Coordinates of C-alpha atoms in Angstrom, one line a residue:
Chain A
M1 CA -25.6 7.7 -17.5
R2 CA -26.2 10.9 -15.6
L3 CA -27.1 10.5 -12.0
S4 CA -28.1 14.1 -11.3
A5 CA -31.5 14.2 -9.5
P6 CA -34.3 15.7 -11.4
P7 CA -35.2 19.2 -10.3
H8 CA -38.1 19.2 -8.0
P9 CA -40.0 22.1 -6.5
T10 CA -39.0 23.1 -3.0
T11 CA -41.7 22.8 -0.4
P12 CA -42.1 26.2 1.2
G13 CA -41.4 26.4 5.0
L14 CA -38.9 23.6 4.9
R15 CA -35.3 24.3 6.1
R16 CA -33.1 23.8 3.2
V17 CA -29.8 23.5 5.1
S18 CA -28.4 20.3 6.6
P19 CA -29.0 19.6 10.3
V20 CA -25.3 20.4 11.1
T21 CA -25.4 23.8 9.6
E22 CA -25.6 26.5 12.2
R23 CA -28.1 29.4 12.2
P24 CA -26.9 32.5 10.3
A25 CA -26.3 34.5 13.5
T26 CA -24.1 31.7 14.9
R27 CA -22.2 31.4 11.7
W28 CA -21.6 35.1 11.6
L29 CA -20.4 35.1 15.2
L30 CA -17.9 32.3 14.6
V31 CA -16.5 34.0 11.5
V32 CA -16.2 37.3 13.2
T33 CA -14.5 35.9 16.2
A34 CA -11.9 34.1 14.1
L35 CA -11.3 37.2 12.0
V36 CA -10.9 39.4 15.1
F37 CA -8.3 37.1 16.5
L38 CA -6.4 37.0 13.2
L39 CA -6.5 40.7 13.0
F40 CA -5.3 41.5 16.5
F41 CA -2.7 38.7 16.9
L42 CA -1.4 38.2 13.4
L43 CA -2.1 40.9 10.9
M44 CA -1.6 43.9 13.2
P45 CA 1.8 42.8 14.6
L46 CA 2.9 41.9 11.1
A47 CA 1.9 45.3 9.8
A48 CA 3.5 47.0 12.8
V49 CA 6.8 45.4 11.9
F50 CA 6.8 47.0 8.4
V51 CA 5.4 50.3 9.6
E52 CA 8.0 50.6 12.4
A53 CA 10.8 49.5 10.0
L54 CA 9.9 52.2 7.5
R55 CA 9.1 54.9 10.1
M56 CA 12.4 56.8 9.5
G57 CA 12.0 56.4 5.8
I58 CA 13.5 54.2 3.2
G59 CA 17.1 55.5 3.6
P60 CA 17.6 54.5 7.3
Y61 CA 15.8 51.2 6.5
F62 CA 18.4 50.1 4.0
A63 CA 21.2 51.6 6.1
A64 CA 20.1 49.3 9.0
L65 CA 20.2 46.3 6.6
V66 CA 23.7 47.0 5.2
D67 CA 25.2 47.7 8.6
P68 CA 28.2 45.4 9.0
D69 CA 26.8 43.8 12.1
A70 CA 23.5 43.2 10.3
I71 CA 25.3 41.7 7.3
A72 CA 27.2 39.4 9.6
A73 CA 24.0 38.3 11.3
I74 CA 22.3 37.6 7.9
K75 CA 25.4 35.6 6.8
L76 CA 25.5 33.6 10.0
T77 CA 21.8 32.8 9.7
L78 CA 22.2 31.6 6.2
L79 CA 25.3 29.6 7.1
V80 CA 23.4 27.9 10.0
A81 CA 20.5 27.1 7.8
A82 CA 22.8 25.8 5.0
I83 CA 24.4 23.4 7.5
S84 CA 21.4 22.3 9.6
V85 CA 18.8 21.9 6.9
P86 CA 20.7 19.4 4.7
L87 CA 21.7 17.4 7.9
N88 CA 18.1 17.3 9.0
L89 CA 17.1 16.3 5.4
I90 CA 19.5 13.3 5.7
F91 CA 18.3 12.4 9.2
G92 CA 14.7 12.9 8.3
L93 CA 15.0 10.6 5.2
C94 CA 16.8 7.9 7.2
A95 CA 14.4 8.0 10.1
A96 CA 11.2 8.1 8.0
W97 CA 12.5 5.3 5.8
S98 CA 13.3 3.0 8.7
I99 CA 10.0 3.8 10.4
A100 CA 7.8 3.5 7.4
K101 CA 9.4 0.7 5.5
F102 CA 10.5 -1.9 8.0
Q103 CA 10.0 -3.3 11.4
F104 CA 12.7 -3.2 14.1
K105 CA 12.9 -3.1 17.9
G106 CA 12.6 0.3 19.5
K107 CA 10.7 1.7 16.5
S108 CA 8.0 3.3 18.7
L109 CA 10.7 4.8 20.9
L110 CA 12.3 6.4 17.8
V111 CA 8.9 7.8 16.8
T112 CA 8.6 9.3 20.3
L113 CA 12.1 10.7 20.3
I114 CA 11.7 12.4 17.0
D115 CA 9.0 14.5 18.6
L116 CA 11.1 15.4 21.6
P117 CA 12.3 18.7 20.3
F118 CA 8.7 19.8 19.8
S119 CA 7.9 19.2 23.4
V120 CA 11.1 20.5 25.0
S121 CA 11.5 24.2 25.6
P122 CA 14.1 25.6 23.2
V123 CA 15.9 27.1 26.2
I124 CA 16.5 23.6 27.5
A125 CA 17.7 22.6 24.1
G126 CA 20.3 25.3 24.3
L127 CA 21.3 24.5 27.8
I128 CA 21.9 20.9 27.0
Y129 CA 24.8 21.9 24.7
V130 CA 26.2 24.3 27.3
L131 CA 26.1 21.5 29.9
L132 CA 27.8 19.2 27.4
F133 CA 30.3 21.4 25.7
G134 CA 30.6 24.5 27.9
S135 CA 33.8 25.3 29.8
S136 CA 32.6 23.5 32.9
G137 CA 30.5 20.9 31.0
W138 CA 31.2 17.2 30.5
F139 CA 33.5 17.6 27.5
G140 CA 34.5 21.2 28.3
P141 CA 38.0 20.5 29.6
W142 CA 38.8 18.1 26.8
L143 CA 37.6 20.6 24.2
A144 CA 39.5 23.4 25.8
G145 CA 42.6 21.2 25.8
H146 CA 42.3 20.7 22.1
D147 CA 41.4 24.3 21.5
I148 CA 37.9 23.5 20.1
Q149 CA 35.2 26.1 20.8
I150 CA 31.6 24.8 20.5
V151 CA 29.5 26.8 22.9
F152 CA 29.5 30.6 22.3
A153 CA 30.6 29.9 18.7
V154 CA 29.2 28.9 15.4
P155 CA 29.3 25.1 16.0
G156 CA 27.1 25.5 19.1
I157 CA 24.5 27.5 17.2
V158 CA 24.4 24.9 14.5
L159 CA 24.0 22.1 17.0
A160 CA 21.2 23.9 18.8
T161 CA 19.4 24.7 15.5
I162 CA 19.7 21.1 14.4
F163 CA 18.2 19.9 17.7
V164 CA 15.3 22.3 17.4
T165 CA 14.5 21.6 13.7
L166 CA 15.1 17.8 13.9
P167 CA 11.4 16.7 13.7
F168 CA 10.3 18.7 10.6
V169 CA 11.5 16.6 7.7
A170 CA 10.9 13.2 9.4
R171 CA 7.5 14.2 10.6
E172 CA 6.5 15.2 7.2
L173 CA 7.9 12.2 5.4
I174 CA 6.7 9.4 7.8
P175 CA 3.0 9.5 6.8
V176 CA 3.8 10.0 3.1
M177 CA 6.1 7.0 3.1
Q178 CA 3.7 4.9 5.2
Q179 CA 0.9 5.7 2.8
S180 CA 2.9 4.7 -0.3
G181 CA 4.0 1.4 1.1
T182 CA 6.7 -0.8 -0.4
D183 CA 4.9 -2.0 -3.6
D184 CA 6.5 0.5 -5.9
E185 CA 10.0 -0.3 -4.6
E186 CA 9.4 -4.0 -4.9
A187 CA 8.1 -3.5 -8.4
A188 CA 11.3 -1.5 -9.3
L189 CA 13.5 -4.1 -7.8
S190 CA 11.7 -7.0 -9.6
L191 CA 12.3 -5.1 -12.8
G192 CA 16.0 -5.3 -12.1
A193 CA 16.7 -1.8 -10.8
S194 CA 19.4 -1.4 -8.2
G195 CA 18.6 -0.2 -4.8
W196 CA 20.1 3.3 -5.5
R197 CA 18.2 3.6 -8.8
T198 CA 15.0 2.5 -7.1
F199 CA 15.5 5.2 -4.5
L200 CA 16.3 7.9 -7.1
K201 CA 13.7 7.0 -9.7
V202 CA 10.8 5.6 -7.6
T203 CA 11.0 6.5 -4.0
L204 CA 12.2 10.1 -4.3
P205 CA 9.6 11.2 -6.8
N206 CA 6.9 9.7 -4.7
I207 CA 7.9 11.7 -1.6
K208 CA 9.1 14.8 -3.4
W209 CA 6.4 17.2 -2.4
G210 CA 6.4 16.0 1.2
L211 CA 10.1 16.3 1.3
L212 CA 10.1 19.8 0.0
Y213 CA 7.4 20.8 2.4
G214 CA 9.4 19.5 5.3
V215 CA 12.6 21.2 4.1
L216 CA 10.7 24.5 3.8
L217 CA 9.3 24.4 7.3
C218 CA 12.7 23.2 8.6
N219 CA 14.4 26.1 6.9
A220 CA 11.9 28.7 8.3
R221 CA 12.4 27.4 11.8
A222 CA 16.2 27.2 11.4
M223 CA 16.4 30.8 10.4
G224 CA 13.9 32.1 12.9
E225 CA 15.0 30.1 16.0
F226 CA 15.7 32.3 19.0
G227 CA 15.6 30.6 22.3
A228 CA 18.0 27.7 21.9
V229 CA 20.4 29.8 19.8
S230 CA 20.3 32.6 22.3
V231 CA 21.5 30.3 25.1
V232 CA 24.6 29.0 23.2
S233 CA 25.4 32.1 21.2
G234 CA 27.0 34.4 23.7
H235 CA 25.8 37.3 21.7
I236 CA 29.1 38.3 20.2
R237 CA 28.4 40.9 17.6
S238 CA 29.5 40.1 14.1
F239 CA 30.5 36.6 15.2
T240 CA 27.7 34.7 17.0
N241 CA 24.7 36.8 16.3
T242 CA 22.0 35.4 14.1
M243 CA 19.2 37.6 12.8
P244 CA 16.7 37.0 15.6
L245 CA 19.5 37.7 18.1
H246 CA 20.5 40.8 16.3
V247 CA 17.0 42.1 16.4
E248 CA 16.9 41.7 20.1
I249 CA 20.2 43.5 20.6
L250 CA 19.2 46.4 18.5
Y251 CA 15.9 46.6 20.3
N252 CA 17.5 46.6 23.7
E253 CA 19.7 49.5 22.5
Y254 CA 16.5 51.4 21.7
N255 CA 17.5 51.3 18.0
F256 CA 13.9 50.5 17.1
A257 CA 14.0 51.4 13.4
A258 CA 17.0 49.2 12.8
A259 CA 15.5 46.4 14.9
F260 CA 12.3 46.4 12.9
A261 CA 14.2 46.7 9.7
V262 CA 16.0 43.4 10.4
A263 CA 12.8 41.9 11.8
S264 CA 11.0 42.8 8.5
L265 CA 13.4 40.5 6.7
L266 CA 12.4 37.7 9.0
A267 CA 8.7 38.6 8.4
V268 CA 9.3 38.5 4.6
L269 CA 10.9 35.1 5.1
A270 CA 7.8 34.0 6.9
L271 CA 5.5 35.3 4.2
V272 CA 7.6 33.7 1.4
T273 CA 7.4 30.4 3.4
L274 CA 3.7 30.7 3.7
V275 CA 3.2 31.3 -0.1
L276 CA 5.5 28.4 -1.0
K277 CA 3.8 26.2 1.6
T278 CA 0.4 26.9 0.0
C279 CA 1.8 26.2 -3.5
L280 CA 3.3 22.9 -2.3
E281 CA 0.0 21.9 -0.6
A282 CA -1.8 22.6 -3.9
R283 CA 0.8 20.7 -5.8
G284 CA 1.4 17.7 -3.5
G285 CA -2.3 17.0 -2.9
P286 CA -3.7 15.6 0.3
G287 CA -0.5 13.5 1.0
V288 CA 1.5 16.6 1.9
S289 CA 1.1 18.0 5.4
S290 CA -1.0 15.2 6.7
S291 CA 1.1 14.9 9.8
G292 CA 0.0 16.3 13.1
R293 CA 2.4 19.2 13.6
P294 CA 2.1 21.3 16.8
Chain B
M1 CA 11.6 -22.3 -17.6
E2 CA 10.7 -25.0 -15.2
I3 CA 10.5 -24.0 -11.6
Q4 CA 10.8 -26.4 -8.8
V5 CA 9.7 -25.5 -5.3
H6 CA 11.2 -27.8 -2.8
D7 CA 9.9 -28.1 0.8
I8 CA 9.5 -24.4 1.2
R9 CA 8.8 -23.2 4.8
K10 CA 8.2 -19.7 5.9
T11 CA 7.4 -18.4 9.3
F12 CA 6.9 -14.7 10.1
D13 CA 7.8 -13.5 13.5
G14 CA 5.5 -14.7 16.2
T15 CA 2.9 -16.3 13.9
A16 CA 2.0 -19.7 12.7
A17 CA 3.8 -21.0 9.6
A18 CA 2.7 -19.2 6.5
L19 CA 4.2 -21.9 4.4
D20 CA 4.5 -25.4 5.9
G21 CA 6.6 -27.5 3.6
I22 CA 5.3 -26.9 0.1
S23 CA 6.8 -28.8 -2.9
L24 CA 5.6 -28.4 -6.4
T25 CA 6.9 -28.2 -10.0
I26 CA 5.8 -25.5 -12.4
R27 CA 6.2 -26.9 -15.9
S28 CA 7.8 -24.9 -18.6
G29 CA 5.2 -22.8 -20.5
E30 CA 2.2 -23.7 -18.4
L31 CA -0.3 -21.4 -16.8
L32 CA -0.6 -22.4 -13.1
A33 CA -3.1 -21.1 -10.6
L34 CA -2.2 -21.0 -6.9
L35 CA -5.7 -21.2 -5.4
G36 CA -6.6 -21.0 -1.8
P37 CA -8.6 -19.1 0.8
S38 CA -7.2 -15.8 2.1
G39 CA -4.4 -16.4 4.6
S40 CA -3.5 -19.8 3.0
G41 CA 0.0 -18.7 2.1
K42 CA -0.5 -18.6 -1.7
T43 CA 0.8 -15.0 -2.1
T44 CA 3.7 -15.7 0.2
L45 CA 4.6 -18.6 -2.0
L46 CA 4.5 -16.4 -5.1
R47 CA 6.7 -13.9 -3.4
V48 CA 9.2 -16.6 -2.4
I49 CA 9.4 -17.7 -6.0
A50 CA 10.0 -14.1 -7.0
G51 CA 12.6 -13.5 -4.4
L52 CA 10.6 -10.8 -2.7
E53 CA 10.5 -13.0 0.4
F54 CA 13.1 -15.3 1.6
P55 CA 11.9 -18.7 2.9
T56 CA 12.9 -20.0 6.4
G57 CA 13.7 -23.3 4.8
G58 CA 13.6 -25.2 1.5
S59 CA 14.8 -24.2 -2.0
V60 CA 13.6 -22.8 -5.3
L61 CA 15.1 -24.2 -8.5
F62 CA 15.0 -22.4 -11.8
D63 CA 15.6 -25.0 -14.6
G64 CA 17.4 -27.2 -12.0
D65 CA 19.7 -24.4 -10.7
D66 CA 19.3 -23.5 -7.1
A67 CA 18.0 -19.9 -7.2
S68 CA 17.3 -19.7 -3.4
H69 CA 20.1 -17.2 -2.8
R70 CA 19.6 -15.0 -5.9
T71 CA 18.1 -11.6 -5.2
V72 CA 14.9 -10.5 -6.9
Q73 CA 16.9 -8.5 -9.5
E74 CA 19.0 -11.6 -10.4
R75 CA 16.0 -13.8 -10.8
N76 CA 14.6 -11.8 -13.7
V77 CA 10.9 -12.5 -12.9
G78 CA 8.0 -10.5 -14.2
F79 CA 5.9 -9.7 -11.1
V80 CA 2.5 -8.1 -11.4
F81 CA 1.3 -6.7 -8.1
Q82 CA -2.3 -6.9 -6.9
H83 CA -2.6 -3.1 -7.0
Y84 CA -0.3 -2.9 -10.0
A85 CA 2.3 -0.6 -8.3
L86 CA 2.6 1.5 -11.4
F87 CA 5.0 4.4 -11.0
R88 CA 2.5 7.3 -10.8
H89 CA 5.0 10.0 -11.8
M90 CA 5.9 8.3 -15.0
T91 CA 4.0 8.0 -18.3
V92 CA 2.6 4.7 -19.4
L93 CA 5.5 4.4 -21.9
D94 CA 8.2 5.1 -19.2
N95 CA 6.6 2.6 -16.9
V96 CA 6.8 -0.1 -19.5
G97 CA 10.4 0.9 -20.4
F98 CA 11.5 1.1 -16.8
G99 CA 13.0 -2.4 -16.6
L100 CA 15.0 -2.0 -19.8
A101 CA 16.2 1.5 -18.8
A102 CA 17.3 0.1 -15.4
R103 CA 19.7 -2.4 -16.9
P104 CA 23.4 -1.9 -16.3
R105 CA 24.9 0.3 -19.0
A106 CA 26.7 -2.7 -20.6
N107 CA 23.5 -4.4 -21.8
R108 CA 21.1 -1.5 -21.7
P109 CA 19.4 -0.9 -25.1
A110 CA 19.6 2.5 -26.7
K111 CA 16.8 5.0 -25.8
A112 CA 15.1 4.6 -29.1
E113 CA 15.2 0.8 -28.8
I114 CA 13.7 1.0 -25.3
R115 CA 10.9 3.2 -26.7
R116 CA 10.3 0.8 -29.6
R117 CA 10.1 -2.2 -27.4
A118 CA 7.7 -0.4 -25.0
E119 CA 5.5 0.6 -27.8
E120 CA 5.5 -2.9 -29.2
L121 CA 4.4 -4.3 -25.8
L122 CA 1.7 -1.7 -25.4
A123 CA 0.4 -2.8 -28.8
L124 CA 0.5 -6.4 -27.5
V125 CA -1.7 -5.4 -24.5
Q126 CA -3.9 -3.3 -26.8
L127 CA -3.1 0.0 -25.3
Q128 CA -1.9 1.9 -28.3
G129 CA -2.5 5.6 -28.1
L130 CA -2.2 5.7 -24.3
E131 CA 1.6 6.0 -24.2
H132 CA 1.7 9.5 -22.8
R133 CA -1.1 9.1 -20.2
S134 CA -0.2 8.9 -16.6
P135 CA -1.4 5.9 -14.7
A136 CA -3.9 8.0 -12.8
Q137 CA -5.7 8.6 -16.1
L138 CA -6.3 4.9 -16.8
S139 CA -9.1 2.6 -15.8
G140 CA -8.4 -0.4 -13.6
G141 CA -8.3 -2.8 -16.5
Q142 CA -5.9 -0.6 -18.4
R143 CA -3.6 -0.3 -15.4
Q144 CA -3.6 -4.0 -15.1
R145 CA -2.5 -4.4 -18.7
V146 CA 0.2 -1.7 -18.3
A147 CA 1.5 -3.6 -15.3
L148 CA 1.6 -6.7 -17.4
A149 CA 3.4 -5.0 -20.3
R150 CA 5.9 -3.6 -17.8
A151 CA 6.6 -7.1 -16.4
L152 CA 6.9 -8.6 -19.9
A153 CA 9.4 -5.9 -21.0
I154 CA 12.3 -7.5 -19.1
E155 CA 11.7 -10.8 -21.0
P156 CA 11.1 -12.5 -17.7
T157 CA 11.9 -16.2 -17.1
V158 CA 8.6 -16.5 -15.4
L159 CA 5.5 -14.3 -15.1
L160 CA 4.1 -14.1 -11.6
L161 CA 0.7 -12.4 -11.0
D162 CA -0.7 -11.7 -7.6
E163 CA -4.5 -11.6 -7.6
P164 CA -4.4 -10.2 -11.1
F165 CA -8.1 -9.5 -11.3
G166 CA -8.7 -8.9 -7.6
A167 CA -9.3 -5.1 -7.9
L168 CA -11.5 -5.2 -10.9
D169 CA -15.3 -5.3 -11.3
A170 CA -17.0 -8.5 -12.4
K171 CA -17.5 -7.7 -16.1
V172 CA -13.9 -6.4 -16.7
R173 CA -12.6 -9.5 -14.8
K174 CA -14.3 -11.9 -17.3
D175 CA -13.0 -10.0 -20.3
L176 CA -9.4 -9.7 -18.9
R177 CA -9.4 -13.4 -17.9
R178 CA -10.2 -14.5 -21.4
W179 CA -7.7 -12.0 -22.8
L180 CA -4.9 -13.2 -20.5
R181 CA -5.5 -16.7 -21.5
Q182 CA -5.1 -15.7 -25.2
L183 CA -2.0 -13.7 -24.4
H184 CA -0.5 -16.6 -22.6
D185 CA -1.2 -19.0 -25.5
R186 CA 0.5 -16.5 -27.8
T187 CA 3.6 -15.6 -25.8
G188 CA 4.1 -19.0 -24.1
H189 CA 5.5 -17.6 -20.9
T190 CA 5.6 -19.8 -17.9
T191 CA 3.0 -18.1 -15.7
V192 CA 1.9 -18.5 -12.2
F193 CA -1.0 -16.5 -10.8
V194 CA -2.5 -16.3 -7.3
T195 CA -6.3 -16.2 -6.8
H196 CA -8.9 -17.0 -4.3
D197 CA -11.6 -17.2 -6.9
Q198 CA -12.3 -20.9 -7.8
E199 CA -14.0 -20.1 -11.0
E200 CA -11.1 -18.0 -12.2
A201 CA -8.6 -20.7 -11.3
L202 CA -10.6 -23.4 -13.0
E203 CA -11.4 -21.5 -16.2
L204 CA -8.0 -19.9 -16.8
S205 CA -5.3 -22.3 -15.8
D206 CA -3.7 -25.4 -17.2
R207 CA -3.2 -26.7 -13.7
V208 CA -4.4 -25.6 -10.3
A209 CA -2.4 -25.9 -7.1
I210 CA -4.8 -25.7 -4.2
I211 CA -3.2 -24.4 -1.0
N212 CA -4.7 -24.4 2.5
Q213 CA -3.0 -23.4 5.7
G214 CA 0.5 -23.3 4.1
R215 CA 0.2 -26.8 2.7
L216 CA -0.4 -28.1 -0.8
E217 CA -3.7 -29.9 -0.9
Q218 CA -3.7 -31.0 -4.5
I219 CA -2.2 -30.1 -7.8
G220 CA -3.7 -31.1 -11.1
T221 CA -5.7 -30.0 -14.1
P222 CA -9.0 -28.2 -13.3
S223 CA -11.1 -31.2 -14.2
E224 CA -8.9 -33.5 -12.0
A225 CA -9.3 -31.1 -9.1
Y226 CA -13.0 -30.7 -9.6
L227 CA -13.9 -34.3 -10.5
R228 CA -11.3 -36.2 -8.4
P229 CA -10.7 -34.1 -5.3
E230 CA -8.1 -35.7 -3.1
S231 CA -9.3 -34.2 0.1
A232 CA -12.6 -33.0 1.7
F233 CA -11.1 -29.5 1.7
V234 CA -10.5 -29.4 -2.0
F235 CA -14.0 -30.7 -2.7
D236 CA -15.6 -28.2 -0.4
F237 CA -13.5 -25.3 -1.6
L238 CA -14.3 -25.9 -5.3
G239 CA -18.0 -25.1 -5.0
S240 CA -20.4 -25.5 -2.2
T241 CA -21.1 -28.9 -1.0
N242 CA -23.5 -30.8 1.3
V243 CA -21.8 -32.7 4.0
L244 CA -23.3 -35.9 5.5
P245 CA -21.6 -38.1 8.1
V246 CA -22.3 -41.7 7.1
E247 CA -21.5 -45.1 8.2
V248 CA -20.7 -47.7 5.5
R249 CA -21.7 -51.3 6.0
D250 CA -21.5 -54.0 3.3
G251 CA -21.4 -51.5 0.4
R252 CA -24.3 -49.4 1.6
A253 CA -24.2 -46.0 3.3
F254 CA -26.3 -45.1 6.3
F255 CA -27.1 -41.7 7.8
A256 CA -28.6 -41.9 11.3
G257 CA -29.5 -45.5 10.7
C258 CA -31.4 -44.9 7.5
P259 CA -29.9 -46.0 4.1
V260 CA -28.7 -43.2 1.9
P261 CA -29.7 -43.7 -1.7
V262 CA -26.7 -43.3 -4.0
A263 CA -26.5 -43.9 -7.7
D264 CA -23.8 -46.5 -7.7
G265 CA -22.8 -49.0 -5.1
I266 CA -20.2 -47.9 -2.6
E267 CA -16.8 -49.3 -2.9
A268 CA -15.3 -48.2 0.3
G269 CA -14.7 -50.6 3.2
D270 CA -16.8 -50.6 6.3
G271 CA -16.4 -47.6 8.6
H272 CA -17.3 -44.0 9.3
Y273 CA -17.0 -41.5 6.4
T274 CA -17.9 -38.0 5.4
L275 CA -20.1 -38.1 2.3
Q276 CA -19.9 -34.9 0.3
A277 CA -22.1 -34.0 -2.7
R278 CA -22.6 -30.9 -4.7
P279 CA -26.1 -29.3 -4.7
C280 CA -26.4 -29.9 -8.4
D281 CA -25.7 -33.7 -7.9
M282 CA -28.7 -34.3 -5.7
M283 CA -32.0 -35.0 -7.3
L284 CA -35.6 -35.0 -6.1
A285 CA -36.9 -38.5 -5.8
V286 CA -40.2 -38.5 -7.7
D287 CA -41.8 -41.0 -5.4
R288 CA -42.0 -39.1 -2.2
Q289 CA -42.8 -42.3 -0.3
G290 CA -40.0 -44.3 -1.8
P291 CA -36.3 -44.6 -0.8
G292 CA -34.4 -41.4 -0.3
L293 CA -32.9 -39.0 2.2
G294 CA -35.9 -37.4 3.7
G295 CA -36.3 -33.8 5.0
I296 CA -38.5 -30.8 5.0
A297 CA -38.3 -28.0 2.4
E298 CA -37.3 -24.8 4.1
M299 CA -36.9 -22.5 1.2
V300 CA -37.7 -22.7 -2.5
R301 CA -36.2 -20.0 -4.8
V302 CA -36.1 -19.6 -8.5
S303 CA -32.6 -18.5 -9.4
L304 CA -30.9 -18.0 -12.7
G305 CA -31.6 -21.1 -14.7
R306 CA -32.2 -23.3 -11.7
V307 CA -34.2 -23.8 -8.6
R308 CA -32.6 -23.7 -5.2
V309 CA -34.1 -25.6 -2.4
D310 CA -32.9 -25.8 1.2
M311 CA -33.9 -29.0 2.8
K312 CA -33.9 -29.4 6.6
V313 CA -32.7 -32.8 7.7
G314 CA -33.1 -34.0 11.2
G315 CA -29.7 -34.4 12.9
L316 CA -27.8 -32.0 10.5
A317 CA -27.0 -28.4 11.6
R318 CA -26.9 -27.1 8.1
P319 CA -29.7 -27.7 5.7
I320 CA -29.0 -29.7 2.6
E321 CA -28.8 -27.4 -0.5
L322 CA -30.3 -28.6 -3.7
E323 CA -30.0 -27.1 -7.2
L324 CA -32.6 -28.5 -9.4
P325 CA -32.7 -27.9 -13.2
M326 CA -35.6 -25.8 -14.3
K327 CA -36.5 -28.3 -16.9
G328 CA -36.9 -31.0 -14.3
E329 CA -40.1 -32.3 -12.8
G330 CA -41.5 -32.1 -9.4
W331 CA -40.3 -28.7 -8.2
R332 CA -43.3 -26.6 -9.4
E333 CA -45.6 -27.8 -6.7
L334 CA -42.9 -27.7 -4.0
Q335 CA -43.8 -25.5 -1.1
P336 CA -41.8 -24.6 2.1
G337 CA -42.9 -27.0 4.8
Q338 CA -43.4 -30.0 2.5
S339 CA -41.5 -33.2 3.1
L340 CA -39.4 -34.4 0.3
R341 CA -36.9 -37.1 -0.5
V342 CA -33.7 -36.8 -2.5
R343 CA -31.2 -39.3 -4.1
I344 CA -27.6 -38.6 -4.6
D345 CA -26.2 -39.0 -8.1
R346 CA -22.6 -38.1 -7.6
Y347 CA -20.7 -37.9 -4.3
H348 CA -17.3 -38.3 -2.7
L349 CA -16.4 -40.2 0.4
F350 CA -13.7 -39.0 2.7
A351 CA -12.4 -40.6 5.8
A352 CA -14.3 -39.1 8.8
P353 CA -12.2 -36.5 10.6

């Protein structure tokens, strides 16, 4: 049976839009305001990055990218992401699993704590580690005694990055897992599957898209983080400079073309992330990205 | 597989007991309904039998062996979830084959064998041709049957179904109900299903266990439960009833001092009772001046195949409901506001609360 209404003539003079639809002028104003903001605050700066990067031509652009310091910064950024993203993946899975699938004391506290890195300034996040592991920090003397360097070295950068990116995977997974409940897992167990097999064959496919989405955002933040990393890095060229820090150094040295060249890499990373994110949202349906991310 | 449930108790944190000492035996090969209102603990009992929930006390015996400490995997039960819990990223065929593919390598059938068995089961539940669909592409009734085939695939010792028709519309429910009965008769699995639908329980099952507030009220065949209810709750739960507080003196029942006309003599001893009678077991007394329980007709409605009358009786909060056969006499001239008298053909007496 078809339920489409029979066509009927429109009475002239009646408004044909719903009561919540604004008048054309209002609509036009809203759209233009949004577009102007987008243009001035997003598109123009993004374009400026690429324009400035290529101002001296393609030769100097690539020269800036293959500069040993730049290579070292890129390598370090990749290394930091390669360590912190998997660790946050594990943490996110554990946290989301425990929050979504069972009850325990202090659950609401855990939920609040997961959001802490979002609400704390990244500079504070960096300072925490300086206070803990710096030469005059709590563990400073002990670490110095054992010849372990954390602050102003790679471990410190990794720690600060993990702190800042902690919420991404968990935040993304919690609603997905809560929504899917425990029925599927119970069904798998009742069919004789082991806990591990249930996780691999039932839970993981159910949360796959949400998980990828979280990892993607986590990775973008891990590579682009500036504040927290800046505090713990010490800015030692070729050793503790990540890409965002390298950009700053070049810029402060009035080496604009090189600064924007490296910055353009970060911009490309952002664009790639954006495209992948859109694909994942299309793939994963409404379940993905239902969390309230700041 | 005979299953004995012995004095099962279950309390969830900070709430009243969900199960308050239930004992019953599920006979090998029977189709047993766990019937009760929502919140009665029937689903919890089913999950305890499955091993999805561990009881606070009591034991579950499979063929005499204590299975209380076995995990859900070790119990080898076929559980069909209310919302089916099909694995949505797998095809219908993979869903059905999941249990076999999940077996430890030592007794896992070969891939081709798993496939053959899954196809066989899909034929059994009449879903040939849908092997490569995903669950999202199936109707509710089809999903239900996939869930059933998936549960049957592991050759379960017992088949447990949680509200198997709860999420389906009325027409599909009826068809699937009949079909499930036939399937049970063919395969002979010991089957337990949970339902809150009295009609479903009575029509489908060999025996009904009626559960209320975590306790077993009665267990017996549908006709036993319907015709010989052991408690006022069972009688009331299996179809609507009229409740009349009566006093019995010398084999006669009195309501508010007036004799209540019942078909046979009353065998109960003197005292206060609750008399319950179904709407269809109360008849209009032809002689409106003669003996009978008197009242005023409040509402007269012609329904499917019968006439429904609400009769207001002084001293009762709820009107007495009558269901008169359409063929019967006397109802055609009945108007709201008229006084009328009824006699009671069948009734049950329960000790007054």
